Short mmCIF file of C-alpha atoms in Angstrom, two decimals:
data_model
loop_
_atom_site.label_atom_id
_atom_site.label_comp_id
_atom_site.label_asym_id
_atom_site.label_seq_id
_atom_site.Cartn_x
_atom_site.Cartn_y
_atom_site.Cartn_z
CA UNK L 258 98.71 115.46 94.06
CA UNK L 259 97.43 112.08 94.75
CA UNK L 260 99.29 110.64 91.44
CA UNK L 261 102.23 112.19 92.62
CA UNK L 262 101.52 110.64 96.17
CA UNK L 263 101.85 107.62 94.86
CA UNK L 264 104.62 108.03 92.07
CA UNK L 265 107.17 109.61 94.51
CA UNK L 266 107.27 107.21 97.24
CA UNK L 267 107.28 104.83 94.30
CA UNK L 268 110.63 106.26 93.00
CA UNK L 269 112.37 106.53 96.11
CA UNK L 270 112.04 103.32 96.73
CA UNK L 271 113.37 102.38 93.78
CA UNK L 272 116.06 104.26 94.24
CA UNK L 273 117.23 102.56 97.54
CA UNK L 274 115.71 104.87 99.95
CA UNK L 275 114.68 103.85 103.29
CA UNK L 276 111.16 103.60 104.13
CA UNK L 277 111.84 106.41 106.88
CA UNK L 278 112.78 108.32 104.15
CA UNK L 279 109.41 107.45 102.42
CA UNK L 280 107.52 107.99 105.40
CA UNK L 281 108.65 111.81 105.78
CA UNK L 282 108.32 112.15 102.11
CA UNK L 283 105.00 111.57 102.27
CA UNK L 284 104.54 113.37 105.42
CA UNK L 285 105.29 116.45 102.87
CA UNK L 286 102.45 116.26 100.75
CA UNK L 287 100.33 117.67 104.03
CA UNK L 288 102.51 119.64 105.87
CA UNK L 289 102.28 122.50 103.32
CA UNK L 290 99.02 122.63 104.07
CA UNK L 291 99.36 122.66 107.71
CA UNK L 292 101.35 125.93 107.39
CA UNK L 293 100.18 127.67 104.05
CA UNK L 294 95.94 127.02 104.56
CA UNK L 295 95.80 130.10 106.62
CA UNK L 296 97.50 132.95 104.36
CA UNK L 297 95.74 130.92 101.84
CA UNK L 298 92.43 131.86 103.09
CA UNK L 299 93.15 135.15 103.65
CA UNK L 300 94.66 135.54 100.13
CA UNK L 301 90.97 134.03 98.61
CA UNK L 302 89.56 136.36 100.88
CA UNK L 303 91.00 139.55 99.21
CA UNK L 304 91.11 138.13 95.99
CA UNK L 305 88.57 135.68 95.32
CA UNK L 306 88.79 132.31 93.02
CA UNK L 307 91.00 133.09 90.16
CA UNK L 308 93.97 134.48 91.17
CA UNK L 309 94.94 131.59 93.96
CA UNK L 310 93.70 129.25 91.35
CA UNK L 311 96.62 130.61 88.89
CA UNK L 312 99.39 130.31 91.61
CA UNK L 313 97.70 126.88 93.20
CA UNK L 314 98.36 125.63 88.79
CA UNK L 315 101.46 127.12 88.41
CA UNK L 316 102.66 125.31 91.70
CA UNK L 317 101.49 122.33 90.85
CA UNK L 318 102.44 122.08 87.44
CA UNK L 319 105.74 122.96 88.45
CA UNK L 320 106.06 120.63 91.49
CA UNK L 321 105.05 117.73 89.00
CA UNK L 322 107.46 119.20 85.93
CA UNK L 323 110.33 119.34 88.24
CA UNK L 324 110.30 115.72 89.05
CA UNK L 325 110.37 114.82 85.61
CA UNK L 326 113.04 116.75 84.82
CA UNK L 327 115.45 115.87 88.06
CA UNK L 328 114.18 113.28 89.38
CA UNK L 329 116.13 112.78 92.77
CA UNK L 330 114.80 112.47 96.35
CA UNK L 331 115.60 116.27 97.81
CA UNK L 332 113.39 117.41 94.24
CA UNK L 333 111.10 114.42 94.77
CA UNK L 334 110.34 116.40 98.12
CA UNK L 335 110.18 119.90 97.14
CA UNK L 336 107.56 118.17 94.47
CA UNK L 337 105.70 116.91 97.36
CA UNK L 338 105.51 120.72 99.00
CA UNK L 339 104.78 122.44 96.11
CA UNK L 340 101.76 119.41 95.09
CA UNK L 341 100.88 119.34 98.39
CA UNK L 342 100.46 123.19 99.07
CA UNK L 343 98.67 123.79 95.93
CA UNK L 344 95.76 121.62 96.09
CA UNK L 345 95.24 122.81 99.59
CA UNK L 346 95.47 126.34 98.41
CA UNK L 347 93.00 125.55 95.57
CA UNK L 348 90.45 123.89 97.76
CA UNK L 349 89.98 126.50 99.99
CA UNK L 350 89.34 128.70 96.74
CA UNK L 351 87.18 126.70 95.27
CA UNK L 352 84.91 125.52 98.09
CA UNK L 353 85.09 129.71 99.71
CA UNK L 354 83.57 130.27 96.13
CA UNK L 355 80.69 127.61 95.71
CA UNK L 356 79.75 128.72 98.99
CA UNK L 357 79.17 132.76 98.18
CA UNK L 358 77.42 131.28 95.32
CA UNK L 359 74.63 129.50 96.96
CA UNK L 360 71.50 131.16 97.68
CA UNK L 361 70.33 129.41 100.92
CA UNK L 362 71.08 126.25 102.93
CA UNK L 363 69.87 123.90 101.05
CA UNK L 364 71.84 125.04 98.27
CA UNK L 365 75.14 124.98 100.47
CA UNK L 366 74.45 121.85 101.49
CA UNK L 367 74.04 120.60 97.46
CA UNK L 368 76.91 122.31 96.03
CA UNK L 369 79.41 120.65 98.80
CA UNK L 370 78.09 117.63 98.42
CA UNK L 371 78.53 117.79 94.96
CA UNK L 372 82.19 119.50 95.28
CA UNK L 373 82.99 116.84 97.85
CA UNK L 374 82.64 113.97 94.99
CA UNK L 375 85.38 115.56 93.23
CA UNK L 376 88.46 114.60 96.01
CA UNK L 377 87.01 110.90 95.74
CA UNK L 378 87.52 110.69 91.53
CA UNK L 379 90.69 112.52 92.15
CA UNK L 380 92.34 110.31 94.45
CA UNK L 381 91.02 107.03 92.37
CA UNK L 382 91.97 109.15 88.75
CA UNK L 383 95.86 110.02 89.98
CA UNK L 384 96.51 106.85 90.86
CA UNK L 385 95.87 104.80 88.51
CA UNK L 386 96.71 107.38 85.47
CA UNK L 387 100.35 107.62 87.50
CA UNK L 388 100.45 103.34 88.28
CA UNK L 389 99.37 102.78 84.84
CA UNK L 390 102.15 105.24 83.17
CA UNK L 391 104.66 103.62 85.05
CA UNK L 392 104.23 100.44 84.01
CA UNK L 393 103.89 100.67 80.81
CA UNK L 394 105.07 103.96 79.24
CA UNK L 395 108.52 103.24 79.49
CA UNK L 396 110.26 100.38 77.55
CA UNK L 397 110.25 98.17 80.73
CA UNK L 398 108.16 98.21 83.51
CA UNK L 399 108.87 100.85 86.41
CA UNK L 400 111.75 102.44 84.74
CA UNK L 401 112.66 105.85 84.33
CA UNK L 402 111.21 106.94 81.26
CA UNK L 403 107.90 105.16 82.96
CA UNK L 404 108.32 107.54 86.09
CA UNK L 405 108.98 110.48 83.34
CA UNK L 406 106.29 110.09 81.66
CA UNK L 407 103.93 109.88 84.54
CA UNK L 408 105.38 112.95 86.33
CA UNK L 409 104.78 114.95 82.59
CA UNK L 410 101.25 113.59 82.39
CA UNK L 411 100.43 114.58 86.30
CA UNK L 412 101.98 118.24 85.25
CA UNK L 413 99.36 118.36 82.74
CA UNK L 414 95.98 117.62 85.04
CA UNK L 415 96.11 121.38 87.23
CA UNK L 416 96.38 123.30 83.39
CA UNK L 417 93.16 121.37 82.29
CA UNK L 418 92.03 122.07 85.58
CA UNK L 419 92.35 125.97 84.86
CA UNK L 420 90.40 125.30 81.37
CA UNK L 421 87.53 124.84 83.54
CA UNK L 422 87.91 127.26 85.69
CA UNK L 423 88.24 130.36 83.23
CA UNK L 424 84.85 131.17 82.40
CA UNK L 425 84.00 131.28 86.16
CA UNK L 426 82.24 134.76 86.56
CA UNK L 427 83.92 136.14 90.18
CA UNK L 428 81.80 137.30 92.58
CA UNK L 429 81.34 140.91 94.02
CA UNK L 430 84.31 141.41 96.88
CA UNK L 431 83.16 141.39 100.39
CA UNK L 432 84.29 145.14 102.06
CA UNK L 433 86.96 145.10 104.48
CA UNK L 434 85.71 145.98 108.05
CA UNK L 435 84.26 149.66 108.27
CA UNK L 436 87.15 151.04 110.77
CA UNK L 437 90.01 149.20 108.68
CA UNK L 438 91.04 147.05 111.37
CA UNK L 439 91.13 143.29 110.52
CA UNK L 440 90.64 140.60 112.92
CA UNK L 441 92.95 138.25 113.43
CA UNK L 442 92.40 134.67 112.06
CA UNK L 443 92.56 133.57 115.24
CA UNK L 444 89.52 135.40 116.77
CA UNK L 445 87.55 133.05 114.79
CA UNK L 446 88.59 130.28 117.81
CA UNK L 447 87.02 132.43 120.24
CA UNK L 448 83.61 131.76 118.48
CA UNK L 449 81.92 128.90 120.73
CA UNK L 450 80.36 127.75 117.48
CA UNK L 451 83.02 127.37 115.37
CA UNK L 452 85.00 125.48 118.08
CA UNK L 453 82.79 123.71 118.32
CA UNK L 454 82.65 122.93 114.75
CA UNK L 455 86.30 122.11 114.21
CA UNK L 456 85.91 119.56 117.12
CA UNK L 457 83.02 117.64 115.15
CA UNK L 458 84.97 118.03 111.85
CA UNK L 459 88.19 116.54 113.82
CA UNK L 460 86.30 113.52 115.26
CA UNK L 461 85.12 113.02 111.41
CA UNK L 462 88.73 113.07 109.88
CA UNK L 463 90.13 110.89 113.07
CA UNK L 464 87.87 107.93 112.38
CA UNK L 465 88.78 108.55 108.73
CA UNK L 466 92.60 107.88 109.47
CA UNK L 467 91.81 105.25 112.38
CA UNK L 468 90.35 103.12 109.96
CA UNK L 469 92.98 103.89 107.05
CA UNK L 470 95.73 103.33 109.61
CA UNK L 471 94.34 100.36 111.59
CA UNK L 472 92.44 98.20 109.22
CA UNK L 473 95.59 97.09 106.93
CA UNK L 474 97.02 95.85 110.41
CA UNK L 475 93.73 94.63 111.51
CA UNK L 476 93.27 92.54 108.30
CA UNK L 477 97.56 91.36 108.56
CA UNK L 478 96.48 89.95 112.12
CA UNK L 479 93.46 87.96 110.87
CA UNK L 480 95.44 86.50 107.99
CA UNK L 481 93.48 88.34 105.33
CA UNK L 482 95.85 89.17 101.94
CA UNK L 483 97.01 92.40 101.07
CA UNK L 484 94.37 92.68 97.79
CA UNK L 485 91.51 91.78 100.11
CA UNK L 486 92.72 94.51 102.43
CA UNK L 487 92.58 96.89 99.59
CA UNK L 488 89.52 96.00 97.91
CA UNK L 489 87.95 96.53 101.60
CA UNK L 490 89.41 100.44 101.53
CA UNK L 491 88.20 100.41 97.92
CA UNK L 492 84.95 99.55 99.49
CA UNK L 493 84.66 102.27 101.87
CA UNK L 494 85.74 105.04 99.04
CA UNK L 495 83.50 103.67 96.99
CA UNK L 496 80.62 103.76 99.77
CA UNK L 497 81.86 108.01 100.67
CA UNK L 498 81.70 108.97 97.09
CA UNK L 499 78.19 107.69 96.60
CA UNK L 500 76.54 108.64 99.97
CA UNK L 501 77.97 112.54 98.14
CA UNK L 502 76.26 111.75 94.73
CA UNK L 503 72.91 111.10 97.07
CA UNK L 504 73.27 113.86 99.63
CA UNK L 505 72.23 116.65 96.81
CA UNK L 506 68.82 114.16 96.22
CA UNK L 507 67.78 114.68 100.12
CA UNK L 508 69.67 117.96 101.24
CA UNK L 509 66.11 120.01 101.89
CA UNK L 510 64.72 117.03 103.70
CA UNK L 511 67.95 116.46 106.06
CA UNK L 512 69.15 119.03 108.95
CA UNK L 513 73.17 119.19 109.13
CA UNK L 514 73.00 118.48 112.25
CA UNK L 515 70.73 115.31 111.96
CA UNK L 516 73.17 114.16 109.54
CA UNK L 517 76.17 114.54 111.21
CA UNK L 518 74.77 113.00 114.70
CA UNK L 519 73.23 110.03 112.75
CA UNK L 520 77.38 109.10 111.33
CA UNK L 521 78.98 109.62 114.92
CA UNK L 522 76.17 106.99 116.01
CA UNK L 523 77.17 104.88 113.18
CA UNK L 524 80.88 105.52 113.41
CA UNK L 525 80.94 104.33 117.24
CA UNK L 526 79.18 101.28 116.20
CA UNK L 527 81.31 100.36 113.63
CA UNK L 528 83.99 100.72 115.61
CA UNK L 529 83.07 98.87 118.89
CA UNK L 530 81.49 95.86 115.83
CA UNK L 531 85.45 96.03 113.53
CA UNK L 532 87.73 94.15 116.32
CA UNK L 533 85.23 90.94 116.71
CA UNK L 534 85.16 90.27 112.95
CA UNK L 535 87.09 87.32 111.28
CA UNK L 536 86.25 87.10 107.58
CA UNK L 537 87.02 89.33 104.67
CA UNK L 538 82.98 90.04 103.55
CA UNK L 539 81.91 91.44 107.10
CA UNK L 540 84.78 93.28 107.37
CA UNK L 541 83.53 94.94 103.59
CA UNK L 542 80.36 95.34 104.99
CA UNK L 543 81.36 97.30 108.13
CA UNK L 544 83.88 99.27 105.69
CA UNK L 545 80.72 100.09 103.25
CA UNK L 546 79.11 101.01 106.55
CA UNK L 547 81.54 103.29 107.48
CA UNK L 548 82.00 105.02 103.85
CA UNK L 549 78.21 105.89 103.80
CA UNK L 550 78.54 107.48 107.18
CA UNK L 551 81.66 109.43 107.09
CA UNK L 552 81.75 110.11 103.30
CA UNK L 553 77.98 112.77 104.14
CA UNK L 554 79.72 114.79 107.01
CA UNK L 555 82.15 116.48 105.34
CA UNK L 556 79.21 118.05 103.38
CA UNK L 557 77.35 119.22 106.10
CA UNK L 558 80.32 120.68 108.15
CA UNK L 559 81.62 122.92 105.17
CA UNK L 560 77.41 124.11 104.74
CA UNK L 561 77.54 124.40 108.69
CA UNK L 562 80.97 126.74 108.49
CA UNK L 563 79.00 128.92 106.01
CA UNK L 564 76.31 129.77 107.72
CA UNK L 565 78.22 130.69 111.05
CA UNK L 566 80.87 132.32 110.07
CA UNK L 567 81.04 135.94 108.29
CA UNK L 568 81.14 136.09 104.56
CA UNK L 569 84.39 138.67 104.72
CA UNK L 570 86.13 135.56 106.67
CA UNK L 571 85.22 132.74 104.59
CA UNK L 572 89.11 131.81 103.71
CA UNK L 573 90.39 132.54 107.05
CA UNK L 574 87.55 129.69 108.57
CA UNK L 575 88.61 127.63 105.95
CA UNK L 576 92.24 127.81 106.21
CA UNK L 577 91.86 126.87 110.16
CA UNK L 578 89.88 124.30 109.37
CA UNK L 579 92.29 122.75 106.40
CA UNK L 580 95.12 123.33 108.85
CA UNK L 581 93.47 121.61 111.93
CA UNK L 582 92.73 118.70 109.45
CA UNK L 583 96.19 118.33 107.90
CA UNK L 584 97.65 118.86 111.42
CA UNK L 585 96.45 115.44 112.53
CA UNK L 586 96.95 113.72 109.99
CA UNK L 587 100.37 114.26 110.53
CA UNK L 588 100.03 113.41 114.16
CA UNK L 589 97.26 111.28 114.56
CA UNK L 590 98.90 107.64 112.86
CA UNK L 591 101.84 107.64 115.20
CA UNK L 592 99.40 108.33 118.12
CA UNK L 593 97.59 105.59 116.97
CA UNK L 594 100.71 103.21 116.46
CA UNK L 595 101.53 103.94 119.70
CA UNK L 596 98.83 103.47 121.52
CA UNK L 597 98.40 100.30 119.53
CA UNK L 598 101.59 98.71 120.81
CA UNK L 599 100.11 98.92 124.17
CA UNK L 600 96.92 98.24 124.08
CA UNK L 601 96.67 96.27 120.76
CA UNK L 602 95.00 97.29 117.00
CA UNK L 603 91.48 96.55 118.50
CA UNK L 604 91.89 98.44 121.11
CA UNK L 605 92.55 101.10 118.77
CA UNK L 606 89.21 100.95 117.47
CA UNK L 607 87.42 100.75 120.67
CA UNK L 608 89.32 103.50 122.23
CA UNK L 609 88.35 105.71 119.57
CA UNK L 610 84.88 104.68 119.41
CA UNK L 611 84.25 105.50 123.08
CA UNK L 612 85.99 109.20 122.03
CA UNK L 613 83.48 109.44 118.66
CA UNK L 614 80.78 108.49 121.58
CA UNK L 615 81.41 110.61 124.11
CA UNK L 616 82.09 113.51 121.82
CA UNK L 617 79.16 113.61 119.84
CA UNK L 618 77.32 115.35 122.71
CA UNK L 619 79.08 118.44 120.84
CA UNK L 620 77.22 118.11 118.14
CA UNK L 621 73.67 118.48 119.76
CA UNK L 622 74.72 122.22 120.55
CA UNK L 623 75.41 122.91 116.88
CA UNK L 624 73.05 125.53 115.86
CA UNK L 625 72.97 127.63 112.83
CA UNK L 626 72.30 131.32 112.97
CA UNK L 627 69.00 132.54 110.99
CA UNK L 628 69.30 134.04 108.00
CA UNK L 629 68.87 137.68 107.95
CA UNK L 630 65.43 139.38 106.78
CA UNK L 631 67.27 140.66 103.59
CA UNK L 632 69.39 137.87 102.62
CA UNK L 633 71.23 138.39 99.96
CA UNK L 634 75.17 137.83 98.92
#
């Protein structure tokens, strides 16, 4: 998905499309998710990790294939559904999975650190594989055979991916509900605790996209060039995938909780430090800053969603949670531009560092339930 992310928009543009075009066709690669995480979740939920992981390959093998055979916009778009829906459909398998499979908390909390490395390498891996291939695959650079070749290469990644994932023992079914009545997905909201959750993961994913969104702009207005600006992103990606290879190292030393209070603190400093900074090399540091302290929450909320929520629901809490996250980051950047155009890019960042501030007082009421006597799976 993220090669194709970056091939597709590549293409249309070539092809004379207008950057609204691009925009929604980007757009694409998350709105799948918005609508599909839920059944999704349910579907893992009956059937465990192998059978979505089939239809999440076959969809994205397929998506990619397409492309490369007709590569026009409208295709280039249905490539960016089918992508798009798949890996969402596929993470919620794979992360409802490693979580039935650990023992305790500390376990949860190492296996999703360790599964949380793998979206970092993927979205560094697609990109330059796809960037790569289209320069210099074809017999010129960026031309179609380039883009071909790419699209065939990208098709390739979710069958290698299923390689893996074969000799993956599944694990026993969770029973359906003794009276045969299933709650609805959205009876999960009506769990304090798990609102409370998704708010905490939401502030997490907002300053994520704040500083994707506003930084570029930030560095334009301070007359930093566009390679600086994304060597300072490259920075912070850098900085989240290694707090994740360190989080397994310390995970029966640190509470969630602690963890995820100690990055709002951070995040709300960065924020109210990013506007009064001039050079390129403190903006890298506040970027590395930033990385290490929003790269460990998503760790500690997905350990956090285990714990609280019931082992027969596991894909349903996931789903909401996938589709709450992919929701705004649809929305969010055009809040964000707008609110910018009246109140300026820095304001941007101080806005939403007040909003990290004031609602990190949520997470002080996260508790996790205790174990039962007889824990088992």
């Amino acid at each position: 998905m993220a090669g194709m992310r970056l091939g597709a928009p590549l293409l249309a543009l070539q092809q004379g499309h207008s950057a609204a075009s691009v925009g929604i066709l980007i757009a694409l690669f998350a709105l799948t998710q918005v609508f599909l995480a839920l059944p999704a979740g349910r579907f893992a939920d009956r059937h465990g990790l192998k059978r979505p992981l089939v239809l999440a390959v076959v969809a994205a093998s397929a998506g990619a294939g397409v492309a490369a055979v007709l590569p026009t916009f409208p295709v280039l778009c249905l490539s960016a559904l089918l992508t798009g829906g798949a890996t969402g459909a596929a993470v919620i398998a794979l992360q409802r999975h490693v979580g039935r499979a650990a023992t305790n908390p500390v376990q949860l909390k190492q296996v999703f650190s360790w599964l949380a490395i793998a979206p970092a390498g993927a979205n560094f891996l697609g990109p330059f594989v796809a960037g790569l291939l289209i320069d210099h695959a074809g017999r010129s650079p960026a031309d179609m055979a380039g883009f071909r070749i790419a699209f065939v290469t990208l098709a390739l990644l979710p069958l290698g991916g299923w390689l893996f994932a074969r000799p993956t023992r599944e694990l026993p079914r969770v029973p359906p509900p003794a009276d045969g009545i299933r709650p609805r997905a959205w009876d999960l909201l009506r769990e304090p605790m798990f609102r409370r959750l998704l708010f905490v993961n939401w502030l997490q994913s907002s300053s994520w996209d704040v500083h994707a969104f506003v930084l570029p702009i930030l560095g334009h207005e301070r007359g930093i060039g566009a390679s600086v600006i994304g060597a300072i992103l490259g920075a912070f990606a850098i900085a989240a995938a290694a707090i994740r290879v360190m989080l397994p190292l310390v995970a029966a030393r640190a509470s969630e909780r602690s963890v995820i209070a100690t990055s709002a603190v951070v995040t709300a400093l960065v924020f109210a430090v990013y506007p009064l900074l001039t050079s390129a090399s403190t903006m890298a540091v506040c970027s590395v800053v930033l990385g290490f302290a929003l790269g460990a929450v998503q760790p500690m909320v997905m350990s956090m969603l285990h714990q609280i929520t019931p082992h027969a629901r596991h894909g349903e809490a996931l789903g909401l949670r996938l589709m709450t996250i992919n929701a705004s980051s649809v929305v969010m950047p055009m809040l964000f531009g707008s609110i910018g155009a009246l109140i300026g890019i820095a304001g941007v960042f101080w806005l939403f560092g007040g909003v990290v501030a004031v609602g990190s007082r949520a997470i002080w009421g996260l508790r996790v339930p205790p174990p039962p006597a007889d824990h088992s799976l």
